[in-house]
mmCIF file of C-alpha atoms in Angstrom:
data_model
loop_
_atom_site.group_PDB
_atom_site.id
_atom_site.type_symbol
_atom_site.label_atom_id
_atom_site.label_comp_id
_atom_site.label_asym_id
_atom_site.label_seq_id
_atom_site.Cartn_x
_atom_site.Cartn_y
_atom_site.Cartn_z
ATOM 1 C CA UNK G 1 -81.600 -18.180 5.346
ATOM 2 C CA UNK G 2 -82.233 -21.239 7.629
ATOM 3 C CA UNK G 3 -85.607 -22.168 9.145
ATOM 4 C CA UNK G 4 -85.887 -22.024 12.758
ATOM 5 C CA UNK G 5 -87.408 -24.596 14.907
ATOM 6 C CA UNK G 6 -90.021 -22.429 15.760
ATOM 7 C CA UNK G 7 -90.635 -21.312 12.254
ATOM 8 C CA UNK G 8 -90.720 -25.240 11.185
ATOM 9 C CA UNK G 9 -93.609 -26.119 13.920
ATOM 10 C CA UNK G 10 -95.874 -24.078 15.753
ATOM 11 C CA UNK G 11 -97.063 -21.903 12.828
ATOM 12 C CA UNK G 12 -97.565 -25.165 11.360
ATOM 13 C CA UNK G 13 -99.416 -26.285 14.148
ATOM 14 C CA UNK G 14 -101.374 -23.499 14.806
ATOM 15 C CA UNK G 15 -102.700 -23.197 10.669
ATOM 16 C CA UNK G 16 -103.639 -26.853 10.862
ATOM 17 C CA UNK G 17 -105.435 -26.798 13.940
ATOM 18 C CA UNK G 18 -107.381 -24.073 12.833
ATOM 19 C CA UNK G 19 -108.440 -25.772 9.752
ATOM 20 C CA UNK G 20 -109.256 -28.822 11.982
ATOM 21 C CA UNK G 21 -111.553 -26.435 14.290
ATOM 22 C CA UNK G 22 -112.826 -25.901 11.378
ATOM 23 C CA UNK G 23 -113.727 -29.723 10.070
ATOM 24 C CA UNK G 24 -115.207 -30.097 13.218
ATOM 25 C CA UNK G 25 -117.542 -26.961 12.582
ATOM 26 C CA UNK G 26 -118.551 -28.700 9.368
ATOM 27 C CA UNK G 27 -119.171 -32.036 10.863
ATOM 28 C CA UNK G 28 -121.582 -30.574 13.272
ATOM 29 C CA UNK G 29 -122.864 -28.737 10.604
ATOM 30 C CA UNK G 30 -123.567 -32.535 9.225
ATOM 31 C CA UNK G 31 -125.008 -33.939 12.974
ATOM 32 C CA UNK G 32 -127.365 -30.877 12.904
ATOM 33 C CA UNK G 33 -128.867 -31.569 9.187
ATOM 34 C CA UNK G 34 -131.990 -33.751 9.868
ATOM 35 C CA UNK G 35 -131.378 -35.387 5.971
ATOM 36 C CA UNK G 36 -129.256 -38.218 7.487
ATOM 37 C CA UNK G 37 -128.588 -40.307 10.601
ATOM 38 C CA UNK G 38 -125.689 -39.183 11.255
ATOM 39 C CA UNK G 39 -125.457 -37.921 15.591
ATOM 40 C CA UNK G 40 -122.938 -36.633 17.612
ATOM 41 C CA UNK G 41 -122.194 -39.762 19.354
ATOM 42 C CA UNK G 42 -121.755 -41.755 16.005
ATOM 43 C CA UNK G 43 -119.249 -39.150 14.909
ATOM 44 C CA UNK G 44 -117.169 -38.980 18.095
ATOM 45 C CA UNK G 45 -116.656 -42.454 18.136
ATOM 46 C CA UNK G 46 -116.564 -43.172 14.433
ATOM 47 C CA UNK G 47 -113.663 -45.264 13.321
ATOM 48 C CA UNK G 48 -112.098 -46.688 10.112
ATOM 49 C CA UNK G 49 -111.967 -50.363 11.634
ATOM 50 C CA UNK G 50 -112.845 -51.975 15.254
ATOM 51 C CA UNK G 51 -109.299 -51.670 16.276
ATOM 52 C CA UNK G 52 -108.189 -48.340 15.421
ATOM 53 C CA UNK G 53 -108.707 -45.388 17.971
ATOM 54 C CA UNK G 54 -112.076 -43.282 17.441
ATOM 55 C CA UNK G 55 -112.622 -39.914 16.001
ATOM 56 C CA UNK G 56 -112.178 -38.495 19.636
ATOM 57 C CA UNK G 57 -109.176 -39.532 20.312
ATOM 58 C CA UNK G 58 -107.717 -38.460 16.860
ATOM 59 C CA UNK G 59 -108.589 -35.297 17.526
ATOM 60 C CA UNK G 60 -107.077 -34.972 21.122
ATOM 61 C CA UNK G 61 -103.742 -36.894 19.715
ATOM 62 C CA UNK G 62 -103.603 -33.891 17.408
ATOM 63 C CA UNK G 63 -103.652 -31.148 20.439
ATOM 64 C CA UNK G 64 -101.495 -33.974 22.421
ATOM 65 C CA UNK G 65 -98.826 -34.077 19.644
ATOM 66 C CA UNK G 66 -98.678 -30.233 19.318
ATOM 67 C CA UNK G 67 -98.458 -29.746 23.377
ATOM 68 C CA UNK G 68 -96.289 -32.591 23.769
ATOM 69 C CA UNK G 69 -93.456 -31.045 21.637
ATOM 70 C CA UNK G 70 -93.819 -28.155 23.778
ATOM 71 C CA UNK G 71 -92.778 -30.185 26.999
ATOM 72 C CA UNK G 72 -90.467 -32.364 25.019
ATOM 73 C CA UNK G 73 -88.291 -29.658 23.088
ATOM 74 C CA UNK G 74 -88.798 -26.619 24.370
ATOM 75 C CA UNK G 75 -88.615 -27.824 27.920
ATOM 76 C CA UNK G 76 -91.536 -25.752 28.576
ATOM 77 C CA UNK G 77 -93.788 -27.158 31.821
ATOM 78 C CA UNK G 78 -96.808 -28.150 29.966
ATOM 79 C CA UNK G 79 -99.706 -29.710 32.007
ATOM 80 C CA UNK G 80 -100.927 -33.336 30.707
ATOM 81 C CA UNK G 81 -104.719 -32.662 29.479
ATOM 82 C CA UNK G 82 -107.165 -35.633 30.483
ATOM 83 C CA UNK G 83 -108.328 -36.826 27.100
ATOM 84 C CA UNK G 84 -112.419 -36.945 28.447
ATOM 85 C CA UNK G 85 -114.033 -35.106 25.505
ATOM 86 C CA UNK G 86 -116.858 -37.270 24.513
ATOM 87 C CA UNK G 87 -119.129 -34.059 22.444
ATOM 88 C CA UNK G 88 -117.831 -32.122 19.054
ATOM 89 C CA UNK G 89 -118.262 -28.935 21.767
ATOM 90 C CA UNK G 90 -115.713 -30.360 23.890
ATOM 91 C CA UNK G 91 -113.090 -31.251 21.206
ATOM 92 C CA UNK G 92 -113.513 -27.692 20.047
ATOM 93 C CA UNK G 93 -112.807 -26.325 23.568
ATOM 94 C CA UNK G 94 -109.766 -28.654 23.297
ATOM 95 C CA UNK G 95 -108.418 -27.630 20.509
ATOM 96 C CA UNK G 96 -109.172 -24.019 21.436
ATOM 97 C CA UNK G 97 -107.257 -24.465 24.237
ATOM 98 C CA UNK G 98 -104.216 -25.306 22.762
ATOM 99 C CA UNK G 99 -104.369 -22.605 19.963
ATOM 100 C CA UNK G 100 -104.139 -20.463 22.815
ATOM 101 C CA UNK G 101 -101.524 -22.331 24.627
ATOM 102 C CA UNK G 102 -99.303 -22.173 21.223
ATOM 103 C CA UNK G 103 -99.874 -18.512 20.907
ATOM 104 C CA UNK G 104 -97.915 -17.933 24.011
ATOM 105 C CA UNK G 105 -94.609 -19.641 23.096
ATOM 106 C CA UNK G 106 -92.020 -17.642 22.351
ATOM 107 C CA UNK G 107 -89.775 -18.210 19.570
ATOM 108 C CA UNK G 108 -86.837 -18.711 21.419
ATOM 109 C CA UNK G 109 -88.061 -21.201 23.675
ATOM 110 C CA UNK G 110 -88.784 -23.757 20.759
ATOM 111 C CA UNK G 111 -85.386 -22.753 18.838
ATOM 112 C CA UNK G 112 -83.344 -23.893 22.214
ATOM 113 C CA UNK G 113 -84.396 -27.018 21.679
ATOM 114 C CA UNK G 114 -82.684 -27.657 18.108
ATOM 115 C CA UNK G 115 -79.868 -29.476 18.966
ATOM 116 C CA UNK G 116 -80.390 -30.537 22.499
ATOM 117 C CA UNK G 117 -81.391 -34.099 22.717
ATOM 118 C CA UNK G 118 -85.384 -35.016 22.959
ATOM 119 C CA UNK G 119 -87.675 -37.676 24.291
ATOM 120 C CA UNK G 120 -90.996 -38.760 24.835
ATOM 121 C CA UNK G 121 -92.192 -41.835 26.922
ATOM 122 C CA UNK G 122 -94.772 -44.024 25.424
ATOM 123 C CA UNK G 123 -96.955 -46.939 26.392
ATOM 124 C CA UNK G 124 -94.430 -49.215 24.459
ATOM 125 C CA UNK G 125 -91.275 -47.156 25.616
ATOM 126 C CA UNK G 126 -89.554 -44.356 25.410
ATOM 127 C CA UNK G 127 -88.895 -42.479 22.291
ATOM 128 C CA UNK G 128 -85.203 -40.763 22.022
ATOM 129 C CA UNK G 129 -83.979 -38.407 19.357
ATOM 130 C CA UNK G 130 -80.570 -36.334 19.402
ATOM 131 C CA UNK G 131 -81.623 -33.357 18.393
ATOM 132 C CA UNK G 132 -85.084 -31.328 18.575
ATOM 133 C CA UNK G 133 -85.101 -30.751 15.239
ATOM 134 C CA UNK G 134 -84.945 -34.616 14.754
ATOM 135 C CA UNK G 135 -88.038 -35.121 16.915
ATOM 136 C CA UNK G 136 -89.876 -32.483 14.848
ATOM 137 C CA UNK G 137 -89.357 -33.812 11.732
ATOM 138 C CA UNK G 138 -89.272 -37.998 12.518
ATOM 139 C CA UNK G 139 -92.191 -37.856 15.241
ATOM 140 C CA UNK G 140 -93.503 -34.989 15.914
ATOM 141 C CA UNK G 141 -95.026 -33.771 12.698
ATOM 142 C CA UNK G 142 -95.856 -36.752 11.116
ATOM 143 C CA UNK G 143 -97.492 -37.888 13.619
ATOM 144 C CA UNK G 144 -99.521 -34.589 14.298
ATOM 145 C CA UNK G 145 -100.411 -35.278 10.675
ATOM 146 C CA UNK G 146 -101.364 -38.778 10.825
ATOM 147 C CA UNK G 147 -103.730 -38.071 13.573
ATOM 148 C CA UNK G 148 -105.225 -35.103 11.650
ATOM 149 C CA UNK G 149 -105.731 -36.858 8.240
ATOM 150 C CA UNK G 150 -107.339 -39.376 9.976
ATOM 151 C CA UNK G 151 -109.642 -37.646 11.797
ATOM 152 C CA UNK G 152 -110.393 -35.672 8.130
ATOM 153 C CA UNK G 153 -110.911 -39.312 6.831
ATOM 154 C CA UNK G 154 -113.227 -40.359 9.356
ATOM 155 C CA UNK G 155 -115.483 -37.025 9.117
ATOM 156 C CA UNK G 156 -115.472 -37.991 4.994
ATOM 157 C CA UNK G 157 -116.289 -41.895 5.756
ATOM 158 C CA UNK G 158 -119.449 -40.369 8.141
ATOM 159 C CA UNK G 159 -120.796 -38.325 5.039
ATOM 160 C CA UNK G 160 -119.432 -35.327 5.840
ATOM 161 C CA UNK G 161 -119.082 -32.864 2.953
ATOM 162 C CA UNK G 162 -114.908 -31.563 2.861
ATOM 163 C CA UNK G 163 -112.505 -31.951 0.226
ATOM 164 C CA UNK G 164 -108.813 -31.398 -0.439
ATOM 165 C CA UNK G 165 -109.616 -27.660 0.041
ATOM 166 C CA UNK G 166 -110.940 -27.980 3.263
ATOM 167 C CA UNK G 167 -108.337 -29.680 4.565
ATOM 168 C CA UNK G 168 -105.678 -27.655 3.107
ATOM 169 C CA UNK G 169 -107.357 -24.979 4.556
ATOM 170 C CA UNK G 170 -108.583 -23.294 1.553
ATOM 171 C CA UNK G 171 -112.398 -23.135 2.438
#
């Protein structure tokens, strides 16, 4: 039996941003224990290297990535979130927010958008793909992926204690 669109995506999304909610539950967990220096402001803006994007903005490119699809494939009208979350609180809320967003699409509306062409403009340009299932599986998820494994790697490089479990979601 084929895999839907829908089938292919949002539970994926939705499992992975859960486990994400949950990183950043741990890494607070981390800010809070007085045994190092870690704070809240050196995680949020923690980065691998002086020109990559911080820890904030790995996290909202998850949620952006996940909603984006949304607009892109299923044509649904999805409001453009101002990435201004600058606290661990205020990432959660985000990605809270679009847990709940992805709960409410219906099947359906994602599998319309399988072979119907997709598109998403960027700073350098925009993005085409023939088919939705094309911009799932050449931009959307690995790039929802390469936002989340980064921000996993970042928590890990700031002392946090996860492992492959906890970011396969099996703690």
């Amino acid at each position: 039996m084929p895999i839907s669109l829908y089938e292919l995506t949002i539970p994926v999304f939705l499992k992975n941003l859960r486990i994400l909610s949950k990183l950043l539950d741990r890494g607070l967990e981390h800010v809070k224990d007085e045994s190092n220096d870690l704070t809240e402001e050196i995680l949020v803006s923690a980065r691998l290297i002086a020109n990559m994007e911080a820890f904030a903005y790995q996290v909202q490119s998850v949620s952006r990535t996940a909603t984006s699809f949304l607009s892109n494939v299923g044509k649904l009208d999805i409001p453009a979130w101002e990435d201004s979350e600058k606290t661990v609180a205020e990432l959660q809320a985000r990605l809270q927010k679009t847990v709940a967003l992805l709960e409410t699409v219906r099947p359906e509306d994602v599998d319309a958008g399988e072979q119907r062409p997709a598109a998403l403009q960027t700073k350098s340009g925009e993005l085409k793909y023939e088919t939705g299932i094309s911009y799932a599986l050449e931009l959307a998820l690995p790039n929802f992926f390469f936002h989340f494994v980064t921000a996993y790697g970042l928590l890990r490089k700031e002392g946090v204690e996860i492992g492959k479990a906890h970011y396969l979601g099996m703690k």
